[in-house]
Coordinates of C-alpha atoms in Angstrom, one line a residue:
M277 CA 56.9 122.9 61.3
I278 CA 56.3 126.0 63.4
R279 CA 57.2 126.3 67.1
R280 CA 57.0 129.0 69.7
D281 CA 59.6 131.6 68.7
F282 CA 62.1 130.7 71.5
D283 CA 62.3 127.1 70.4
E284 CA 63.8 127.9 67.0
L285 CA 67.4 126.8 67.8
P286 CA 69.5 123.9 66.7
G287 CA 67.0 122.4 68.9
P288 CA 64.7 125.5 71.5
D289 CA 64.1 130.4 76.4
Q290 CA 65.8 136.1 86.3
Q291 CA 63.1 138.2 85.8
P292 CA 64.5 141.3 87.2
R293 CA 64.0 142.5 90.7
A294 CA 64.2 146.2 90.6
V295 CA 61.6 148.3 88.9
Q296 CA 62.4 150.4 85.8
P297 CA 60.1 153.2 84.8
G298 CA 56.8 151.8 83.7
Y299 CA 57.7 148.2 84.5
G300 CA 57.6 145.9 87.5
S301 CA 60.0 143.0 88.2
V302 CA 60.2 139.6 89.9
Y303 CA 63.8 138.5 89.8
R304 CA 64.1 137.3 93.3
T305 CA 60.4 137.5 94.4
P306 CA 58.6 134.5 93.0
Q307 CA 55.2 135.3 91.6
P308 CA 52.8 132.5 90.8
G309 CA 50.3 135.1 89.5
S310 CA 50.7 138.2 87.5
G311 CA 52.6 141.2 88.9
P312 CA 50.9 144.6 89.4
A313 CA 51.7 147.4 87.0
P314 CA 51.2 151.1 87.7
G315 CA 47.6 152.1 86.8
N316 CA 46.6 148.5 85.9
P317 CA 43.1 148.1 87.2
Y318 CA 43.2 144.3 86.6
A319 CA 46.5 143.4 88.1
Q320 CA 46.4 141.2 91.2
P321 CA 48.9 141.6 94.1
P322 CA 51.8 139.2 93.8
V323 CA 51.7 136.2 96.1
Q324 CA 55.0 135.5 97.8
A325 CA 56.3 132.0 97.8
A326 CA 56.3 132.0 101.6
D327 CA 52.5 132.5 101.6
F328 CA 51.9 129.1 100.2
V329 CA 51.4 126.1 102.6
R330 CA 53.0 123.1 101.1
P331 CA 51.2 119.7 101.5
P332 CA 53.2 116.8 103.0
R333 CA 54.5 114.0 100.8
R334 CA 52.2 111.1 100.6
G335 CA 53.3 107.5 100.3
L336 CA 54.1 106.9 104.0
R337 CA 54.0 103.3 104.9
G338 CA 52.9 101.2 107.9
R339 CA 51.6 102.6 111.2
T340 CA 53.3 106.0 110.8
G341 CA 51.3 106.5 107.5
V342 CA 48.1 105.6 109.3
V343 CA 48.7 108.0 112.2
V344 CA 49.3 111.0 109.9
A345 CA 46.6 110.1 107.3
A346 CA 44.2 112.8 108.5
L347 CA 46.9 115.4 108.5
V348 CA 47.9 114.5 105.0
A349 CA 44.3 114.6 103.7
A350 CA 43.8 118.0 105.3
L351 CA 46.9 119.6 103.8
L352 CA 46.7 118.1 100.3
A353 CA 44.0 120.5 99.3
L354 CA 46.3 123.5 99.8
G355 CA 48.4 122.8 96.7
G356 CA 51.9 124.0 96.1
G357 CA 55.2 123.5 94.4
S358 CA 57.4 122.2 97.3
Y359 CA 56.6 119.3 99.5
I360 CA 57.3 118.0 103.0
L361 CA 58.7 114.6 103.8
L362 CA 57.3 113.2 107.1
R363 CA 59.4 110.9 109.2
D364 CA 59.0 109.5 112.7
G365 CA 60.5 111.2 115.8
S366 CA 63.8 109.4 115.5
G367 CA 64.4 110.9 112.1
V368 CA 64.3 107.5 110.5
A369 CA 61.4 106.6 108.1
A370 CA 59.0 104.1 109.5
A371 CA 59.3 100.6 108.1
P372 CA 56.2 99.1 106.5
A373 CA 54.2 96.4 108.3
A374 CA 54.6 93.0 106.8
S375 CA 51.0 92.9 105.7
A376 CA 50.7 96.5 104.6
S377 CA 50.2 97.4 101.0
V378 CA 52.7 99.9 99.6
D379 CA 51.4 103.3 98.6
Q380 CA 53.5 104.5 95.6
G381 CA 53.2 108.1 96.7
D382 CA 52.6 110.9 94.3
G383 CA 56.0 112.4 93.7
Q384 CA 55.5 115.2 96.1
G385 CA 58.6 114.7 98.3
P386 CA 62.3 115.0 97.9
G387 CA 62.8 111.3 97.4
G388 CA 65.6 109.3 98.7
P389 CA 65.5 106.0 100.6
P390 CA 63.3 104.5 101.7
F391 CA 60.8 106.6 99.8
V392 CA 62.1 106.4 96.2
F393 CA 59.4 107.9 94.0
D394 CA 59.1 106.5 90.5
P395 CA 57.0 108.8 88.3
N396 CA 56.8 105.9 85.8
A397 CA 55.4 103.3 88.2
G398 CA 52.5 101.5 86.6
I399 CA 53.2 103.1 83.2
Q400 CA 50.9 101.8 80.5
P401 CA 51.6 101.2 76.8
G402 CA 51.6 104.4 74.9
E403 CA 52.3 106.6 77.9
G404 CA 55.3 108.9 77.8
R405 CA 58.1 108.3 80.3
V406 CA 58.6 111.1 82.9
W407 CA 61.7 112.5 84.5
L408 CA 61.8 115.0 87.3
V409 CA 64.5 117.3 88.7
S410 CA 64.2 119.0 92.1
N411 CA 66.1 122.1 93.2
R412 CA 69.2 121.3 95.3
T413 CA 70.9 124.7 95.0
E414 CA 71.1 126.9 98.1
L415 CA 69.5 130.2 97.3
A416 CA 69.5 133.6 99.1
G417 CA 66.3 135.1 100.4
S418 CA 63.0 133.9 99.2
G419 CA 64.4 132.0 96.3
A420 CA 65.0 132.7 92.6
S421 CA 63.3 132.7 89.2
Q422 CA 64.2 130.1 86.6
H423 CA 64.6 130.8 82.9
G424 CA 64.5 128.5 79.9
P425 CA 64.0 125.8 79.0
W426 CA 66.3 125.9 76.0
R427 CA 66.7 122.7 73.9
V428 CA 70.2 122.6 72.3
G429 CA 71.1 119.3 70.6
D430 CA 70.3 116.4 73.0
A431 CA 70.3 118.6 76.1
V432 CA 67.8 120.9 77.8
I433 CA 69.1 123.9 79.7
K434 CA 67.9 126.3 82.4
A435 CA 69.4 129.3 84.1
M436 CA 68.9 130.4 87.7
Y437 CA 70.5 132.6 90.3
K438 CA 74.3 132.0 89.8
E439 CA 74.3 129.0 87.5
V440 CA 73.4 127.6 84.1
T441 CA 72.6 123.8 84.1
A442 CA 72.1 121.3 81.3
Y443 CA 70.3 117.9 81.5
T444 CA 70.0 115.1 79.0
A445 CA 66.7 115.7 77.3
T446 CA 65.6 112.1 77.4
D447 CA 66.3 111.1 81.0
G448 CA 67.0 114.3 83.0
K449 CA 70.6 113.4 84.0
E450 CA 72.8 116.4 84.6
R451 CA 75.2 117.0 81.8
W452 CA 77.0 120.1 83.0
R453 CA 76.7 122.9 85.5
L454 CA 78.3 126.3 84.9
P455 CA 78.7 128.4 88.1
L456 CA 78.7 132.2 87.8
A457 CA 80.5 134.5 90.2
T458 CA 77.6 136.9 90.7
P459 CA 73.8 136.6 90.3
L460 CA 72.0 136.8 87.0
C461 CA 70.1 140.0 86.4
G462 CA 69.0 139.7 82.8
I463 CA 68.2 136.8 80.4
P464 CA 67.0 136.9 76.8
E465 CA 64.1 134.8 75.6
S466 CA 66.2 132.8 73.2
P467 CA 69.9 132.1 72.4
A468 CA 71.6 132.9 69.1
P469 CA 71.2 130.3 66.3
N470 CA 74.6 128.9 67.1
G471 CA 73.5 128.0 70.7
K472 CA 75.4 130.9 72.4
I473 CA 73.6 133.1 74.8
V474 CA 74.5 136.4 76.5
V475 CA 73.2 137.1 80.0
G476 CA 73.4 140.0 82.4
V477 CA 75.2 139.5 85.7
R478 CA 75.6 141.8 88.8
E479 CA 78.7 143.7 89.7
K480 CA 78.9 142.0 93.1
D481 CA 77.5 138.9 94.8
S482 CA 74.5 140.9 96.1
A483 CA 70.9 141.3 95.2
T484 CA 71.2 145.1 95.5
S485 CA 74.3 145.5 93.4
Q486 CA 74.1 147.0 89.9
C487 CA 73.6 144.9 86.8
T488 CA 76.8 146.0 85.1
H489 CA 78.2 143.1 83.0
L490 CA 77.4 140.9 80.1
Q491 CA 78.5 137.2 80.1
Q492 CA 78.5 134.9 77.1
V493 CA 77.7 131.2 77.6
D494 CA 77.9 128.4 75.1
L495 CA 74.9 126.3 75.8
A496 CA 76.2 123.5 73.6
T497 CA 79.3 122.9 75.8
G498 CA 78.6 124.7 79.1
Q499 CA 81.7 126.9 78.7
A500 CA 81.8 130.6 79.7
G501 CA 83.0 132.9 77.0
W502 CA 83.7 136.6 77.0
K503 CA 82.6 139.0 79.7
L504 CA 82.5 142.7 79.6
E505 CA 81.4 145.7 81.6
I506 CA 78.6 147.6 79.8
P507 CA 79.8 151.0 78.8
K508 CA 77.7 153.9 80.2
E509 CA 75.9 156.0 77.7
K510 CA 74.9 158.7 80.1
V511 CA 75.6 159.9 83.7
F512 CA 72.7 157.9 85.2
D513 CA 73.1 154.8 83.0
Q514 CA 72.8 152.2 85.7
A515 CA 70.3 149.5 86.5
L516 CA 69.4 146.7 88.9
E517 CA 68.1 144.7 86.0
L518 CA 68.4 144.5 82.2
R519 CA 66.1 143.5 79.4
L520 CA 67.9 141.4 76.7
A521 CA 66.9 140.1 73.3
I522 CA 69.0 138.2 70.8
S523 CA 68.5 138.4 67.0
G524 CA 71.2 136.9 64.8
D525 CA 74.6 137.9 66.2
T526 CA 73.2 140.8 68.1
V527 CA 72.2 141.0 71.8
A528 CA 70.2 144.2 72.5
V529 CA 70.4 145.5 76.1
A530 CA 67.7 147.8 77.4
R531 CA 67.6 149.6 80.7
A532 CA 66.0 152.9 81.9
A533 CA 65.7 155.1 78.7
V534 CA 68.8 153.4 77.2
V535 CA 69.3 150.7 74.6
S536 CA 72.6 149.3 73.2
G537 CA 73.6 146.5 70.9
F538 CA 76.6 144.1 71.2
S539 CA 78.0 141.2 69.1
V540 CA 77.1 137.8 70.5
T541 CA 80.3 136.5 69.0
D542 CA 82.9 138.8 70.6
G543 CA 81.0 141.4 72.6
H544 CA 82.0 144.5 70.6
K545 CA 79.5 147.3 70.7
L546 CA 77.3 147.7 67.6
F547 CA 75.1 150.6 68.4
G548 CA 73.8 152.9 71.1
T549 CA 70.7 154.8 72.0
P550 CA 69.3 157.0 69.2
S551 CA 69.4 160.7 70.0
S552 CA 65.7 161.2 69.0
G553 CA 62.4 159.5 69.7
C554 CA 60.6 158.5 72.9
A555 CA 62.5 156.8 75.7
P556 CA 63.5 153.1 75.1
A557 CA 61.7 150.9 77.5
T558 CA 62.3 147.2 76.6
V559 CA 63.4 144.9 73.8
G560 CA 62.1 141.6 72.4
G561 CA 62.2 139.3 69.4
A562 CA 64.0 136.2 68.2
A563 CA 66.1 135.0 65.3
A564 CA 63.7 136.5 62.8
R565 CA 63.6 140.1 64.0
L566 CA 64.6 142.5 66.8
M567 CA 61.9 144.7 68.4
L568 CA 62.2 147.8 70.5
V569 CA 59.4 149.3 72.6
R570 CA 59.5 152.9 73.5
D571 CA 57.4 154.8 76.1
C572 CA 56.1 158.3 75.4
F573 CA 55.1 159.8 78.7
G574 CA 52.7 162.7 79.1
Q575 CA 51.2 164.5 82.1
D576 CA 49.6 161.4 83.5
S577 CA 49.0 157.7 82.6
A578 CA 46.2 158.7 80.3
D579 CA 48.7 160.5 78.0
R580 CA 51.1 157.6 77.9
Q581 CA 51.7 156.1 74.5
S582 CA 53.6 152.9 73.5
V583 CA 55.6 152.7 70.3
I584 CA 56.9 149.5 68.8
E585 CA 59.7 149.4 66.3
E586 CA 61.6 146.8 64.3
I587 CA 65.2 147.7 64.4
D588 CA 68.2 146.6 62.4
P589 CA 70.3 144.3 64.6
A590 CA 73.5 145.6 63.1
T591 CA 72.9 149.3 63.5
G592 CA 69.9 149.8 65.8
A593 CA 68.2 151.9 63.1
A594 CA 64.4 151.7 62.9
K595 CA 63.1 149.7 59.9
W596 CA 59.6 150.9 60.8
S597 CA 57.6 152.3 63.7
H598 CA 54.1 152.1 64.9
Q599 CA 52.7 154.5 67.6
Y600 CA 49.6 153.5 69.5
A601 CA 46.9 155.9 70.7
K602 CA 47.2 157.8 74.0
G603 CA 46.6 155.7 77.1
S604 CA 48.0 152.6 75.5
N605 CA 50.3 150.0 77.1
L606 CA 52.1 147.3 75.1
G607 CA 52.0 144.2 77.2
Q608 CA 53.2 141.2 75.2
I609 CA 54.7 139.9 71.9
L610 CA 52.4 136.9 71.3
S611 CA 54.3 135.9 68.1
V612 CA 57.5 137.3 66.5
D613 CA 57.1 135.9 63.0
P614 CA 54.4 136.9 62.1
L615 CA 54.5 139.7 64.5
V616 CA 51.4 139.8 66.9
V617 CA 51.3 142.0 70.0
S618 CA 48.8 142.7 72.7
T619 CA 48.1 146.1 74.2
Y620 CA 45.7 147.6 76.8
N621 CA 44.0 151.0 76.5
T622 CA 43.4 152.8 79.8
Q623 CA 40.8 155.1 78.2
E624 CA 38.6 152.4 76.7
K625 CA 39.5 149.8 79.3
V626 CA 39.9 147.1 76.6
W627 CA 42.7 144.9 75.4
N628 CA 43.7 144.7 71.8
I629 CA 45.4 142.3 69.5
T630 CA 47.5 143.8 66.6
A631 CA 48.9 141.8 63.7
F632 CA 51.7 143.4 61.6
A633 CA 52.9 142.6 58.1
A634 CA 56.6 142.2 57.4
D635 CA 56.9 145.9 56.5
G636 CA 55.3 147.1 59.7
K637 CA 51.8 147.9 58.2
V638 CA 48.9 146.8 60.4
R639 CA 47.2 143.7 59.0
S640 CA 44.5 143.7 61.6
Q641 CA 43.7 145.4 64.9
T642 CA 40.8 144.4 67.1
N643 CA 39.6 144.6 70.7
A644 CA 39.5 141.1 72.0
A645 CA 36.1 140.0 73.3
F646 CA 37.6 137.0 75.2
G647 CA 39.8 136.7 78.2
V648 CA 43.3 135.1 78.3
S649 CA 45.7 134.0 81.0
K650 CA 47.1 136.9 83.0
R651 CA 50.5 137.0 81.3
C652 CA 49.1 137.3 77.8
N653 CA 46.8 140.3 77.9
G654 CA 47.6 143.9 77.1
W655 CA 49.2 144.5 80.5
G656 CA 51.3 141.4 80.4
S657 CA 53.1 140.5 83.7
G658 CA 54.0 144.1 84.4
S659 CA 57.7 143.1 84.4
G660 CA 58.7 144.4 81.0
D661 CA 59.2 140.9 79.7
L662 CA 57.7 141.0 76.2
H663 CA 57.8 137.2 76.0
D664 CA 56.1 136.2 79.2
C665 CA 53.0 134.8 77.5
N666 CA 53.3 131.0 77.6
A667 CA 50.1 130.2 75.8
A668 CA 50.1 131.5 72.2
V669 CA 51.5 130.4 68.9
A670 CA 50.9 131.6 65.3
D671 CA 51.2 130.4 61.7
A672 CA 51.0 132.6 58.6
D673 CA 47.3 133.3 58.9
N674 CA 46.1 132.6 62.5
L675 CA 47.0 133.2 66.2
Y676 CA 46.1 130.3 68.5
I677 CA 45.9 131.4 72.1
A678 CA 44.7 130.0 75.4
G679 CA 41.6 131.8 76.7
G680 CA 38.0 131.6 77.7
T681 CA 35.0 133.6 78.8
P682 CA 36.3 136.7 80.7
D683 CA 35.5 137.4 84.3
A684 CA 32.9 140.1 84.7
K685 CA 35.0 142.0 87.2
Y686 CA 38.4 141.5 85.4
P687 CA 37.5 141.2 81.7
L688 CA 41.1 140.9 80.6
D689 CA 41.8 137.7 82.5
V690 CA 40.7 134.1 82.7
D691 CA 41.9 132.1 85.7
K692 CA 41.3 128.9 84.0
P693 CA 42.0 129.2 80.2
D694 CA 40.2 126.0 79.2
E695 CA 39.8 127.0 75.5
V696 CA 42.1 127.4 72.5
I697 CA 40.9 130.4 70.4
A698 CA 41.9 130.9 66.8
V699 CA 42.1 134.5 65.6
D700 CA 42.3 135.4 61.9
L701 CA 45.3 137.7 61.5
N702 CA 43.9 139.3 58.4
T703 CA 40.6 140.3 59.9
G704 CA 41.2 140.1 63.7
Q705 CA 38.0 138.0 64.0
V706 CA 37.7 134.8 66.0
K707 CA 37.6 131.9 63.6
W708 CA 36.9 129.1 66.1
R709 CA 37.3 128.1 69.7
T710 CA 37.4 124.7 71.3
T711 CA 37.4 123.5 74.9
G712 CA 40.0 121.3 76.5
P713 CA 39.5 117.6 77.2
D714 CA 37.2 117.3 80.3
G715 CA 37.3 121.1 80.6
R716 CA 41.0 121.1 81.4
V717 CA 43.4 124.0 80.8
M718 CA 45.3 124.0 77.5
F719 CA 48.5 125.8 76.4
P720 CA 49.3 126.0 72.6
L721 CA 53.0 125.3 72.1
A722 CA 53.6 124.5 68.5
I723 CA 52.1 123.9 65.1
E724 CA 53.1 120.6 63.4
D725 CA 51.7 118.8 60.4
G726 CA 48.6 121.1 60.2
K727 CA 47.7 120.8 63.8
V728 CA 48.1 122.9 66.9
V729 CA 50.0 121.0 69.6
V730 CA 48.8 121.8 73.1
Y731 CA 49.8 120.9 76.6
V732 CA 46.9 119.7 78.6
D733 CA 47.2 120.5 82.3
T734 CA 46.4 118.2 85.3
D735 CA 42.9 118.2 86.6
K736 CA 40.1 116.0 87.9
G737 CA 42.5 113.3 89.0
L738 CA 44.1 113.2 85.5
S739 CA 47.8 113.6 84.8
A740 CA 49.1 115.9 82.1
A741 CA 49.0 115.1 78.4
M742 CA 49.7 116.5 74.9
A743 CA 46.9 116.9 72.4
A744 CA 46.5 118.1 68.8
I745 CA 43.8 120.3 67.3
P746 CA 43.4 120.7 63.5
T747 CA 44.3 124.3 62.5
G748 CA 40.9 124.5 60.9
G749 CA 39.2 123.8 64.2
G750 CA 37.9 120.7 66.0
R751 CA 38.2 118.8 69.2
P752 CA 41.6 118.3 70.8
E753 CA 42.8 114.7 70.5
I754 CA 45.3 113.4 73.1
F755 CA 48.3 111.7 71.5
L756 CA 50.7 111.6 74.4
Q757 CA 49.7 110.8 78.0
S758 CA 51.9 110.8 81.1
P759 CA 51.5 108.1 83.7
K760 CA 48.8 108.6 86.3
I761 CA 51.2 108.6 89.2
A762 CA 53.0 111.7 87.6
K763 CA 50.0 113.9 88.4
G764 CA 51.5 114.9 91.8
P765 CA 54.7 116.5 90.6
E766 CA 53.0 117.8 87.4
S767 CA 50.4 119.7 89.5
A768 CA 53.3 121.4 91.4
F769 CA 54.1 123.5 88.3
Y770 CA 51.8 126.5 88.7
T771 CA 50.0 127.2 85.4
S772 CA 50.3 130.9 85.9
S773 CA 54.1 130.8 86.0
V774 CA 55.3 127.6 84.4
R775 CA 57.5 127.9 81.3
L776 CA 56.9 125.3 78.6
A777 CA 58.6 124.0 75.5
W778 CA 57.7 121.2 73.1
V779 CA 60.6 120.0 71.0
E780 CA 61.2 116.7 69.2
G781 CA 58.4 114.8 70.8
R782 CA 59.0 115.9 74.4
V783 CA 57.4 118.5 76.6
F784 CA 59.5 120.4 79.2
L785 CA 58.0 122.2 82.2
L786 CA 60.2 124.6 84.1
N787 CA 58.9 126.0 87.4
G788 CA 58.9 129.8 87.3
S789 CA 60.5 130.0 90.7
V790 CA 62.1 127.8 93.3
R791 CA 63.3 128.1 96.9
S792 CA 66.3 126.6 98.8
P793 CA 66.1 123.0 99.7
E794 CA 65.3 122.2 103.3
P795 CA 65.9 119.0 105.3
K796 CA 62.3 117.8 104.6
K797 CA 61.2 120.0 101.8
V798 CA 62.3 120.6 98.2
D799 CA 60.9 122.5 95.2
H800 CA 60.3 120.7 91.9
S801 CA 62.4 122.4 89.3
L802 CA 62.1 120.7 85.9
L803 CA 59.9 118.0 84.5
S804 CA 59.6 116.3 81.1
F805 CA 57.7 113.5 79.5
G806 CA 57.6 112.2 76.0
K807 CA 59.2 109.7 73.7

């Protein structure tokens, strides 16, 4: 069985705020779309969470529901991830008339009596039960990014702002919550194989303070472990954000032109920045391997070159190195094992998929003739997060990625990736492509029993589902359907920023960003359905 790389745990992931050279950031500024990157002709300007108008919660009963029906209908079309609860002027929910039928609502409110939303109401045989968690944490400013979900044992865990929280995977009940003294400022894609993770935290309880410390957390128990201040390697070794990657017992820490390695077990330093080579930019990888990306800057952006290296987790020494042509930008790691990356060439204005063999030799390299979701192309999200693509998975011979026919104006991107496209890693050629059920968006999440497991997004009045596509090609067949009433909360998870994981028969959706709860408004945080 093959899963997305960050799911390979004993069971399975704040994007930074400040901008390091060559990379953008979204730690405290939620971005439903892709973030702009310097010189990126296809990047769209970020949309702030405050720019979205949230529809009111449906499910009002009696005369109050009739009076506001027109307003509800008008606002529902605006979409969003947080929802308003309407009450009458007294602040008490209107009671239903004796003869009125009860509208079950759509899960788009904060819940609570008398409007208790049940996402499993009317569940049919064969449908997967749903649980939903909304954000109840007070957040500073415009909100916070969420990271995860990580499946460890029978729990699913997420990290946000100044806390790490675990929920029972089958019912969503909170297991433990670990508060942190200062905000998070760097989170790796995946924990170590033993379930321990190392995160970056700020020096002070301020969004503008430096990211100076590493904190170990045991995701199996919710206990905080060692904490240390990152030793400086040069005079100007400081950052508002960190890029972290864990491989084996090593956590690699990248900031502006500096990279260091530390032991996950006890925090002792393993290696520092090599004295030669182009400037370290960011790190990535998973249990199988640790990757370092360097930037070689010239006179202008046309002279910029990206270099990708596999480094020894114990020493930081390069095992092999591959330098791209001038004008290149390495956007995403689409798969760690086998290694597949996407780049964008500013000279040719095309995006490229490169597959590497275990020894670093290029298996195939081809300019993609199809478009993909914004976070998966050669520019990525513009944040320096090498694992921001939430729509690709690979086996030994093929890459399976969400995509479609590219837009004529923005040929890198597809706003609605309603196809899964199989790319032969030995030739770089497209082997097959198939469309989603009813033309719906699909995200490949895993490969199980010779089939590509995909998440099927909500659309056309239909709730989310899981489907399987034979690795040799064919139509997606839905094997797990969520209840129809769950469409409301499921549609609140923006497809451009949601983080997904499929583990042991359950799918987990984590909202990319949430805001503080308000008296009549909350943001949905985490949703799951399955067996």
